[in-house]
mmCIF file of N, CA and C in Angstrom:
data_model
loop_
_atom_site.group_PDB
_atom_site.id
_atom_site.type_symbol
_atom_site.label_atom_id
_atom_site.label_comp_id
_atom_site.label_asym_id
_atom_site.label_seq_id
_atom_site.Cartn_x
_atom_site.Cartn_y
_atom_site.Cartn_z
ATOM 1 N N MET A 1 109.939 108.015 86.992
ATOM 2 C CA MET A 1 111.104 108.295 87.826
ATOM 3 C C MET A 1 110.611 108.884 89.151
ATOM 4 N N GLU A 2 111.000 108.252 90.237
ATOM 5 C CA GLU A 2 110.602 108.690 91.569
ATOM 6 C C GLU A 2 111.606 109.710 92.101
ATOM 7 N N ILE A 3 111.102 110.875 92.528
ATOM 8 C CA ILE A 3 111.966 111.925 93.060
ATOM 9 C C ILE A 3 111.763 111.995 94.566
ATOM 10 N N GLU A 4 112.874 112.037 95.289
ATOM 11 C CA GLU A 4 112.824 112.118 96.739
ATOM 12 C C GLU A 4 113.527 113.385 97.194
ATOM 13 N N GLY A 5 112.810 114.224 97.956
ATOM 14 C CA GLY A 5 113.401 115.445 98.483
ATOM 15 C C GLY A 5 114.322 115.147 99.653
ATOM 16 N N LYS A 6 115.417 115.853 99.705
ATOM 17 C CA LYS A 6 116.393 115.724 100.788
ATOM 18 C C LYS A 6 116.714 117.125 101.301
ATOM 19 N N VAL A 7 117.306 117.221 102.456
ATOM 20 C CA VAL A 7 117.705 118.518 103.001
ATOM 21 C C VAL A 7 118.708 119.194 102.072
ATOM 22 N N TRP A 8 119.589 118.422 101.461
ATOM 23 C CA TRP A 8 120.665 118.936 100.620
ATOM 24 C C TRP A 8 120.267 119.110 99.158
ATOM 25 N N GLY A 9 119.034 118.680 98.764
ATOM 26 C CA GLY A 9 118.600 118.773 97.374
ATOM 27 C C GLY A 9 117.585 117.697 97.076
ATOM 28 N N GLU A 10 117.722 117.043 95.941
ATOM 29 C CA GLU A 10 116.816 115.940 95.615
ATOM 30 C C GLU A 10 117.558 114.854 94.863
ATOM 31 N N THR A 11 117.027 113.667 94.958
ATOM 32 C CA THR A 11 117.598 112.532 94.253
ATOM 33 C C THR A 11 116.480 111.780 93.555
ATOM 34 N N SER A 12 116.792 111.239 92.414
ATOM 35 C CA SER A 12 115.796 110.435 91.704
ATOM 36 C C SER A 12 116.449 109.149 91.210
ATOM 37 N N LEU A 13 115.732 108.070 91.400
ATOM 38 C CA LEU A 13 116.203 106.763 90.960
ATOM 39 C C LEU A 13 115.965 106.648 89.460
ATOM 40 N N ILE A 14 117.026 106.392 88.710
ATOM 41 C CA ILE A 14 116.935 106.252 87.260
ATOM 42 C C ILE A 14 116.887 104.784 86.861
ATOM 43 N N PHE A 15 117.675 103.956 87.548
ATOM 44 C CA PHE A 15 117.780 102.547 87.170
ATOM 45 C C PHE A 15 118.123 101.717 88.395
ATOM 46 N N SER A 16 117.476 100.558 88.513
ATOM 47 C CA SER A 16 117.796 99.618 89.586
ATOM 48 C C SER A 16 117.501 98.211 89.086
ATOM 49 N N LYS A 17 118.544 97.410 88.984
ATOM 50 C CA LYS A 17 118.388 96.033 88.500
ATOM 51 C C LYS A 17 119.551 95.206 89.027
ATOM 52 N N ASN A 18 119.228 94.054 89.596
ATOM 53 C CA ASN A 18 120.231 93.127 90.099
ATOM 54 C C ASN A 18 121.215 93.821 91.027
ATOM 55 N N ASN A 19 122.445 94.016 90.597
ATOM 56 C CA ASN A 19 123.462 94.586 91.484
ATOM 57 C C ASN A 19 123.884 95.996 91.074
ATOM 58 N N VAL A 20 123.031 96.735 90.328
ATOM 59 C CA VAL A 20 123.384 98.081 89.861
ATOM 60 C C VAL A 20 122.226 99.046 90.118
ATOM 61 N N GLU A 21 122.553 100.241 90.611
ATOM 62 C CA GLU A 21 121.586 101.333 90.758
ATOM 63 C C GLU A 21 122.209 102.612 90.234
ATOM 64 N N VAL A 22 121.379 103.472 89.641
ATOM 65 C CA VAL A 22 121.820 104.796 89.193
ATOM 66 C C VAL A 22 120.830 105.821 89.736
ATOM 67 N N HIS A 23 121.364 106.849 90.406
ATOM 68 C CA HIS A 23 120.556 107.929 90.961
ATOM 69 C C HIS A 23 121.052 109.269 90.417
ATOM 70 N N ARG A 24 120.126 110.175 90.128
ATOM 71 C CA ARG A 24 120.474 111.535 89.698
ATOM 72 C C ARG A 24 120.329 112.445 90.911
ATOM 73 N N ILE A 25 121.351 113.259 91.157
ATOM 74 C CA ILE A 25 121.375 114.178 92.294
ATOM 75 C C ILE A 25 121.294 115.609 91.772
ATOM 76 N N VAL A 26 120.383 116.399 92.340
ATOM 77 C CA VAL A 26 120.357 117.843 92.096
ATOM 78 C C VAL A 26 120.607 118.482 93.449
ATOM 79 N N GLY A 27 121.781 119.105 93.598
ATOM 80 C CA GLY A 27 122.185 119.605 94.902
ATOM 81 C C GLY A 27 121.882 121.070 95.122
ATOM 82 N N LYS A 28 121.553 121.412 96.372
ATOM 83 C CA LYS A 28 121.384 122.809 96.780
ATOM 84 C C LYS A 28 122.737 123.344 97.236
ATOM 85 N N LEU A 29 123.006 124.597 96.953
ATOM 86 C CA LEU A 29 124.269 125.228 97.320
ATOM 87 C C LEU A 29 124.558 125.017 98.806
ATOM 88 N N TYR A 30 125.748 124.503 99.099
ATOM 89 C CA TYR A 30 126.252 124.214 100.437
ATOM 90 C C TYR A 30 125.520 123.063 101.136
ATOM 91 N N GLY A 31 124.685 122.343 100.415
ATOM 92 C CA GLY A 31 124.035 121.173 100.988
ATOM 93 C C GLY A 31 125.028 120.027 101.107
ATOM 94 N N PHE A 32 124.779 119.123 102.041
ATOM 95 C CA PHE A 32 125.668 117.969 102.187
ATOM 96 C C PHE A 32 124.884 116.757 102.673
ATOM 97 N N SER A 33 125.351 115.596 102.238
ATOM 98 C CA SER A 33 124.712 114.338 102.630
ATOM 99 C C SER A 33 125.147 113.949 104.031
ATOM 100 N N SER A 34 124.508 112.935 104.553
ATOM 101 C CA SER A 34 124.951 112.382 105.834
ATOM 102 C C SER A 34 126.303 111.697 105.633
ATOM 103 N N LYS A 35 127.046 111.569 106.718
ATOM 104 C CA LYS A 35 128.270 110.757 106.701
ATOM 105 C C LYS A 35 127.800 109.318 106.873
ATOM 106 N N HIS A 36 128.075 108.473 105.888
ATOM 107 C CA HIS A 36 127.547 107.117 105.905
ATOM 108 C C HIS A 36 128.481 106.175 105.157
ATOM 109 N N LYS A 37 128.185 104.889 105.231
ATOM 110 C CA LYS A 37 128.939 103.896 104.470
ATOM 111 C C LYS A 37 127.987 102.825 103.974
ATOM 112 N N HIS A 38 128.428 102.106 102.972
ATOM 113 C CA HIS A 38 127.692 100.976 102.429
ATOM 114 C C HIS A 38 128.526 99.728 102.703
ATOM 115 N N GLU A 39 127.915 98.737 103.290
ATOM 116 C CA GLU A 39 128.656 97.526 103.664
ATOM 117 C C GLU A 39 129.193 96.771 102.454
ATOM 118 N N LYS A 40 128.412 96.673 101.390
ATOM 119 C CA LYS A 40 128.810 95.847 100.256
ATOM 120 C C LYS A 40 128.835 96.586 98.926
ATOM 121 N N LYS A 41 128.254 97.788 98.871
ATOM 122 C CA LYS A 41 128.137 98.508 97.604
ATOM 123 C C LYS A 41 129.305 99.464 97.363
ATOM 124 N N PHE A 42 129.797 99.466 96.120
ATOM 125 C CA PHE A 42 130.668 100.529 95.648
ATOM 126 C C PHE A 42 129.770 101.725 95.334
ATOM 127 N N ASN A 43 130.325 102.936 95.417
ATOM 128 C CA ASN A 43 129.552 104.151 95.169
ATOM 129 C C ASN A 43 130.407 105.069 94.294
ATOM 130 N N MET A 44 129.994 105.268 93.039
ATOM 131 C CA MET A 44 130.718 106.173 92.147
ATOM 132 C C MET A 44 129.905 107.440 91.965
ATOM 133 N N PHE A 45 130.579 108.573 92.055
ATOM 134 C CA PHE A 45 129.965 109.873 91.803
ATOM 135 C C PHE A 45 130.501 110.404 90.476
ATOM 136 N N PHE A 46 129.601 110.882 89.613
ATOM 137 C CA PHE A 46 129.967 111.506 88.344
ATOM 138 C C PHE A 46 129.242 112.848 88.267
ATOM 139 N N VAL A 47 129.989 113.933 88.027
ATOM 140 C CA VAL A 47 129.409 115.274 87.994
ATOM 141 C C VAL A 47 129.093 115.685 86.564
ATOM 142 N N GLU A 48 127.827 116.028 86.336
ATOM 143 C CA GLU A 48 127.392 116.525 85.028
ATOM 144 C C GLU A 48 127.601 118.034 84.934
ATOM 145 N N SER A 49 127.288 118.751 86.023
ATOM 146 C CA SER A 49 127.503 120.197 86.068
ATOM 147 C C SER A 49 127.697 120.623 87.515
ATOM 148 N N GLY A 50 128.383 121.723 87.705
ATOM 149 C CA GLY A 50 128.645 122.218 89.056
ATOM 150 C C GLY A 50 129.877 121.583 89.672
ATOM 151 N N THR A 51 129.927 121.611 91.006
ATOM 152 C CA THR A 51 131.091 121.115 91.743
ATOM 153 C C THR A 51 130.625 120.373 92.992
ATOM 154 N N LEU A 52 131.226 119.235 93.221
ATOM 155 C CA LEU A 52 130.892 118.386 94.356
ATOM 156 C C LEU A 52 132.185 117.992 95.061
ATOM 157 N N LYS A 53 132.192 118.095 96.394
ATOM 158 C CA LYS A 53 133.336 117.615 97.169
ATOM 159 C C LYS A 53 132.952 116.280 97.794
ATOM 160 N N ILE A 54 133.794 115.274 97.573
ATOM 161 C CA ILE A 54 133.575 113.952 98.152
ATOM 162 C C ILE A 54 134.602 113.755 99.264
ATOM 163 N N SER A 55 134.125 113.503 100.468
ATOM 164 C CA SER A 55 134.995 113.241 101.617
ATOM 165 C C SER A 55 134.909 111.753 101.945
ATOM 166 N N ILE A 56 136.079 111.122 102.089
ATOM 167 C CA ILE A 56 136.140 109.698 102.411
ATOM 168 C C ILE A 56 137.035 109.528 103.634
ATOM 169 N N TRP A 57 136.496 108.910 104.695
ATOM 170 C CA TRP A 57 137.269 108.644 105.898
ATOM 171 C C TRP A 57 137.916 107.276 105.752
ATOM 172 N N LYS A 58 139.234 107.269 105.777
ATOM 173 C CA LYS A 58 139.996 106.036 105.563
ATOM 174 C C LYS A 58 140.609 105.560 106.879
ATOM 175 N N ASP A 59 141.441 104.521 106.802
ATOM 176 C CA ASP A 59 142.095 103.978 107.988
ATOM 177 C C ASP A 59 142.900 105.040 108.725
ATOM 178 N N TYR A 60 143.044 104.839 110.005
ATOM 179 C CA TYR A 60 143.864 105.687 110.885
ATOM 180 C C TYR A 60 143.373 107.124 110.939
ATOM 181 N N GLY A 61 142.083 107.350 110.678
ATOM 182 C CA GLY A 61 141.515 108.688 110.766
ATOM 183 C C GLY A 61 141.866 109.607 109.611
ATOM 184 N N LEU A 62 142.457 109.062 108.543
ATOM 185 C CA LEU A 62 142.806 109.892 107.393
ATOM 186 C C LEU A 62 141.546 110.316 106.648
ATOM 187 N N LEU A 63 141.506 111.578 106.232
ATOM 188 C CA LEU A 63 140.385 112.120 105.483
ATOM 189 C C LEU A 63 140.854 112.457 104.077
ATOM 190 N N ASP A 64 140.241 111.822 103.089
ATOM 191 C CA ASP A 64 140.552 112.074 101.681
ATOM 192 C C ASP A 64 139.432 112.936 101.113
ATOM 193 N N GLU A 65 139.763 114.140 100.645
ATOM 194 C CA GLU A 65 138.769 115.030 100.062
ATOM 195 C C GLU A 65 139.099 115.252 98.590
ATOM 196 N N THR A 66 138.121 115.000 97.731
ATOM 197 C CA THR A 66 138.288 115.140 96.293
ATOM 198 C C THR A 66 137.245 116.111 95.770
ATOM 199 N N ILE A 67 137.678 117.106 95.021
ATOM 200 C CA ILE A 67 136.776 118.065 94.391
ATOM 201 C C ILE A 67 136.510 117.588 92.971
ATOM 202 N N LEU A 68 135.235 117.373 92.659
ATOM 203 C CA LEU A 68 134.836 116.925 91.329
ATOM 204 C C LEU A 68 134.127 118.054 90.590
ATOM 205 N N GLU A 69 134.547 118.276 89.350
ATOM 206 C CA GLU A 69 133.887 119.252 88.486
ATOM 207 C C GLU A 69 133.305 118.529 87.284
ATOM 208 N N LYS A 70 132.668 119.253 86.402
ATOM 209 C CA LYS A 70 131.987 118.687 85.240
ATOM 210 C C LYS A 70 132.851 117.636 84.537
ATOM 211 N N GLY A 71 132.266 116.436 84.351
ATOM 212 C CA GLY A 71 132.935 115.354 83.635
ATOM 213 C C GLY A 71 133.866 114.512 84.477
ATOM 214 N N GLN A 72 134.008 114.814 85.763
ATOM 215 C CA GLN A 72 134.919 114.059 86.616
ATOM 216 C C GLN A 72 134.145 113.088 87.512
ATOM 217 N N SER A 73 134.858 112.043 87.963
ATOM 218 C CA SER A 73 134.225 111.037 88.816
ATOM 219 C C SER A 73 135.219 110.489 89.821
ATOM 220 N N THR A 74 134.682 109.840 90.847
ATOM 221 C CA THR A 74 135.492 109.140 91.827
ATOM 222 C C THR A 74 134.672 107.989 92.390
ATOM 223 N N VAL A 75 135.370 106.969 92.917
ATOM 224 C CA VAL A 75 134.711 105.776 93.451
ATOM 225 C C VAL A 75 135.025 105.635 94.930
ATOM 226 N N VAL A 76 133.992 105.327 95.704
ATOM 227 C CA VAL A 76 134.140 105.034 97.127
ATOM 228 C C VAL A 76 133.930 103.527 97.304
ATOM 229 N N PRO A 77 134.957 102.808 97.776
ATOM 230 C CA PRO A 77 134.805 101.361 97.998
ATOM 231 C C PRO A 77 133.848 101.072 99.159
ATOM 232 N N PRO A 78 133.306 99.869 99.218
ATOM 233 C CA PRO A 78 132.436 99.494 100.336
ATOM 234 C C PRO A 78 133.174 99.607 101.675
ATOM 235 N N GLY A 79 132.405 99.889 102.719
ATOM 236 C CA GLY A 79 132.948 99.883 104.072
ATOM 237 C C GLY A 79 133.612 101.163 104.528
ATOM 238 N N LEU A 80 133.681 102.183 103.678
ATOM 239 C CA LEU A 80 134.308 103.447 104.066
ATOM 240 C C LEU A 80 133.245 104.534 104.251
ATOM 241 N N PHE A 81 133.315 105.238 105.384
ATOM 242 C CA PHE A 81 132.408 106.355 105.586
ATOM 243 C C PHE A 81 132.730 107.438 104.566
ATOM 244 N N HIS A 82 131.676 108.044 104.028
ATOM 245 C CA HIS A 82 131.860 109.105 103.048
ATOM 246 C C HIS A 82 130.690 110.089 103.119
ATOM 247 N N GLN A 83 130.892 111.220 102.443
ATOM 248 C CA GLN A 83 129.901 112.287 102.462
ATOM 249 C C GLN A 83 130.152 113.165 101.251
ATOM 250 N N PHE A 84 129.102 113.730 100.670
ATOM 251 C CA PHE A 84 129.326 114.712 99.609
ATOM 252 C C PHE A 84 128.811 116.069 100.030
ATOM 253 N N ASN A 85 129.491 117.111 99.539
ATOM 254 C CA ASN A 85 129.122 118.497 99.793
ATOM 255 C C ASN A 85 128.938 119.195 98.455
ATOM 256 N N VAL A 86 127.843 119.932 98.325
ATOM 257 C CA VAL A 86 127.569 120.697 97.110
ATOM 258 C C VAL A 86 128.270 122.048 97.240
ATOM 259 N N ILE A 87 129.234 122.309 96.369
ATOM 260 C CA ILE A 87 130.045 123.531 96.447
ATOM 261 C C ILE A 87 129.522 124.606 95.504
ATOM 262 N N ASP A 88 128.808 124.192 94.473
ATOM 263 C CA ASP A 88 128.354 125.097 93.423
ATOM 264 C C ASP A 88 126.848 124.937 93.257
ATOM 265 N N GLY A 89 126.097 126.038 93.261
ATOM 266 C CA GLY A 89 124.656 125.966 93.028
ATOM 267 C C GLY A 89 124.371 125.373 91.657
ATOM 268 N N GLY A 90 123.310 124.624 91.542
ATOM 269 C CA GLY A 90 122.967 124.009 90.271
ATOM 270 C C GLY A 90 123.767 122.760 89.954
ATOM 271 N N THR A 91 124.388 122.173 90.968
ATOM 272 C CA THR A 91 125.165 120.954 90.743
ATOM 273 C C THR A 91 124.230 119.784 90.423
ATOM 274 N N ILE A 92 124.558 119.100 89.332
ATOM 275 C CA ILE A 92 123.856 117.886 88.955
ATOM 276 C C ILE A 92 124.902 116.780 88.858
ATOM 277 N N ALA A 93 124.645 115.692 89.552
ATOM 278 C CA ALA A 93 125.591 114.573 89.570
ATOM 279 C C ALA A 93 124.814 113.265 89.524
ATOM 280 N N TYR A 94 125.542 112.203 89.287
ATOM 281 C CA TYR A 94 124.952 110.868 89.257
ATOM 282 C C TYR A 94 125.704 109.983 90.221
ATOM 283 N N GLU A 95 124.949 109.149 90.929
ATOM 284 C CA GLU A 95 125.532 108.136 91.805
ATOM 285 C C GLU A 95 125.272 106.781 91.180
ATOM 286 N N PHE A 96 126.328 106.023 91.050
ATOM 287 C CA PHE A 96 126.236 104.654 90.550
ATOM 288 C C PHE A 96 126.598 103.735 91.701
ATOM 289 N N TYR A 97 125.754 102.775 91.997
ATOM 290 C CA TYR A 97 126.015 101.782 93.030
ATOM 291 C C TYR A 97 126.124 100.418 92.366
ATOM 292 N N TRP A 98 127.057 99.620 92.837
ATOM 293 C CA TRP A 98 127.137 98.240 92.359
ATOM 294 C C TRP A 98 127.848 97.385 93.381
ATOM 295 N N THR A 99 127.595 96.094 93.283
ATOM 296 C CA THR A 99 128.328 95.121 94.090
ATOM 297 C C THR A 99 129.110 94.247 93.132
ATOM 298 N N GLU A 100 130.241 93.776 93.583
ATOM 299 C CA GLU A 100 131.059 92.910 92.741
ATOM 300 C C GLU A 100 130.845 91.461 93.139
ATOM 301 N N ILE A 101 130.718 90.645 92.142
ATOM 302 C CA ILE A 101 130.608 89.215 92.375
ATOM 303 C C ILE A 101 132.019 88.642 92.393
ATOM 304 N N GLU A 102 132.357 87.987 93.472
ATOM 305 C CA GLU A 102 133.686 87.410 93.624
ATOM 306 C C GLU A 102 133.726 86.079 92.892
ATOM 307 N N SER A 103 134.435 86.055 91.761
ATOM 308 C CA SER A 103 134.473 84.828 90.956
ATOM 309 C C SER A 103 135.308 83.730 91.611
ATOM 310 N N ASN A 104 136.165 84.088 92.533
ATOM 311 C CA ASN A 104 137.021 83.108 93.191
ATOM 312 C C ASN A 104 136.578 82.933 94.643
ATOM 313 N N ASP A 105 135.272 82.734 94.847
ATOM 314 C CA ASP A 105 134.757 82.656 96.212
ATOM 315 C C ASP A 105 134.567 81.220 96.701
ATOM 316 N N ILE A 106 135.184 80.279 96.034
ATOM 317 C CA ILE A 106 135.033 78.877 96.414
ATOM 318 C C ILE A 106 136.027 78.517 97.528
ATOM 319 N N ILE A 107 135.533 77.771 98.502
ATOM 320 C CA ILE A 107 136.390 77.270 99.577
ATOM 321 C C ILE A 107 136.283 75.749 99.529
ATOM 322 N N ARG A 108 137.370 75.095 99.217
ATOM 323 C CA ARG A 108 137.374 73.627 99.048
ATOM 324 C C ARG A 108 137.742 72.930 100.364
ATOM 325 N N GLU A 109 136.997 71.904 100.659
ATOM 326 C CA GLU A 109 137.320 71.056 101.803
ATOM 327 C C GLU A 109 138.204 69.897 101.359
ATOM 328 N N ASN A 110 138.070 69.494 100.106
ATOM 329 C CA ASN A 110 138.966 68.475 99.554
ATOM 330 C C ASN A 110 139.133 68.745 98.055
ATOM 331 N N VAL A 111 139.935 67.933 97.368
ATOM 332 C CA VAL A 111 140.228 68.168 95.957
ATOM 333 C C VAL A 111 139.332 67.371 95.021
ATOM 334 N N GLY A 112 138.427 66.595 95.567
ATOM 335 C CA GLY A 112 137.577 65.748 94.716
ATOM 336 C C GLY A 112 138.291 64.471 94.333
ATOM 337 N N GLY A 113 137.751 63.732 93.402
ATOM 338 C CA GLY A 113 138.390 62.480 92.970
ATOM 339 C C GLY A 113 137.404 61.563 92.285
ATOM 340 N N ARG A 114 137.774 60.282 92.205
ATOM 341 C CA ARG A 114 136.933 59.251 91.590
ATOM 342 C C ARG A 114 136.916 58.014 92.451
ATOM 343 N N LYS A 115 135.876 57.238 92.363
ATOM 344 C CA LYS A 115 135.818 55.948 93.088
ATOM 345 C C LYS A 115 135.862 54.826 92.106
#
């Protein structure tokens, strides 16, 4: 397991395969991630211990803030700026990333047929 130090704590990659990634976050008290977005990835946060605030910037400048405690989770859809803040020392959380395969992504130019 590769551990990467961050200003707000540390993250370690637990799993990465095809369209899914899982990262473990150990947050420092009052640490916060950058405000960022993922173009195609969903981002789910699940809190194992402590408290994490997830901020999501939505259309028209609306700010959605969700406080997550032990056992709680929330999902950030692709394309939305978001950020997490560590509210409680010793916070441990998991980030799950995935992309969805659009099963109805076909664009037909004609209906087909027989000769």
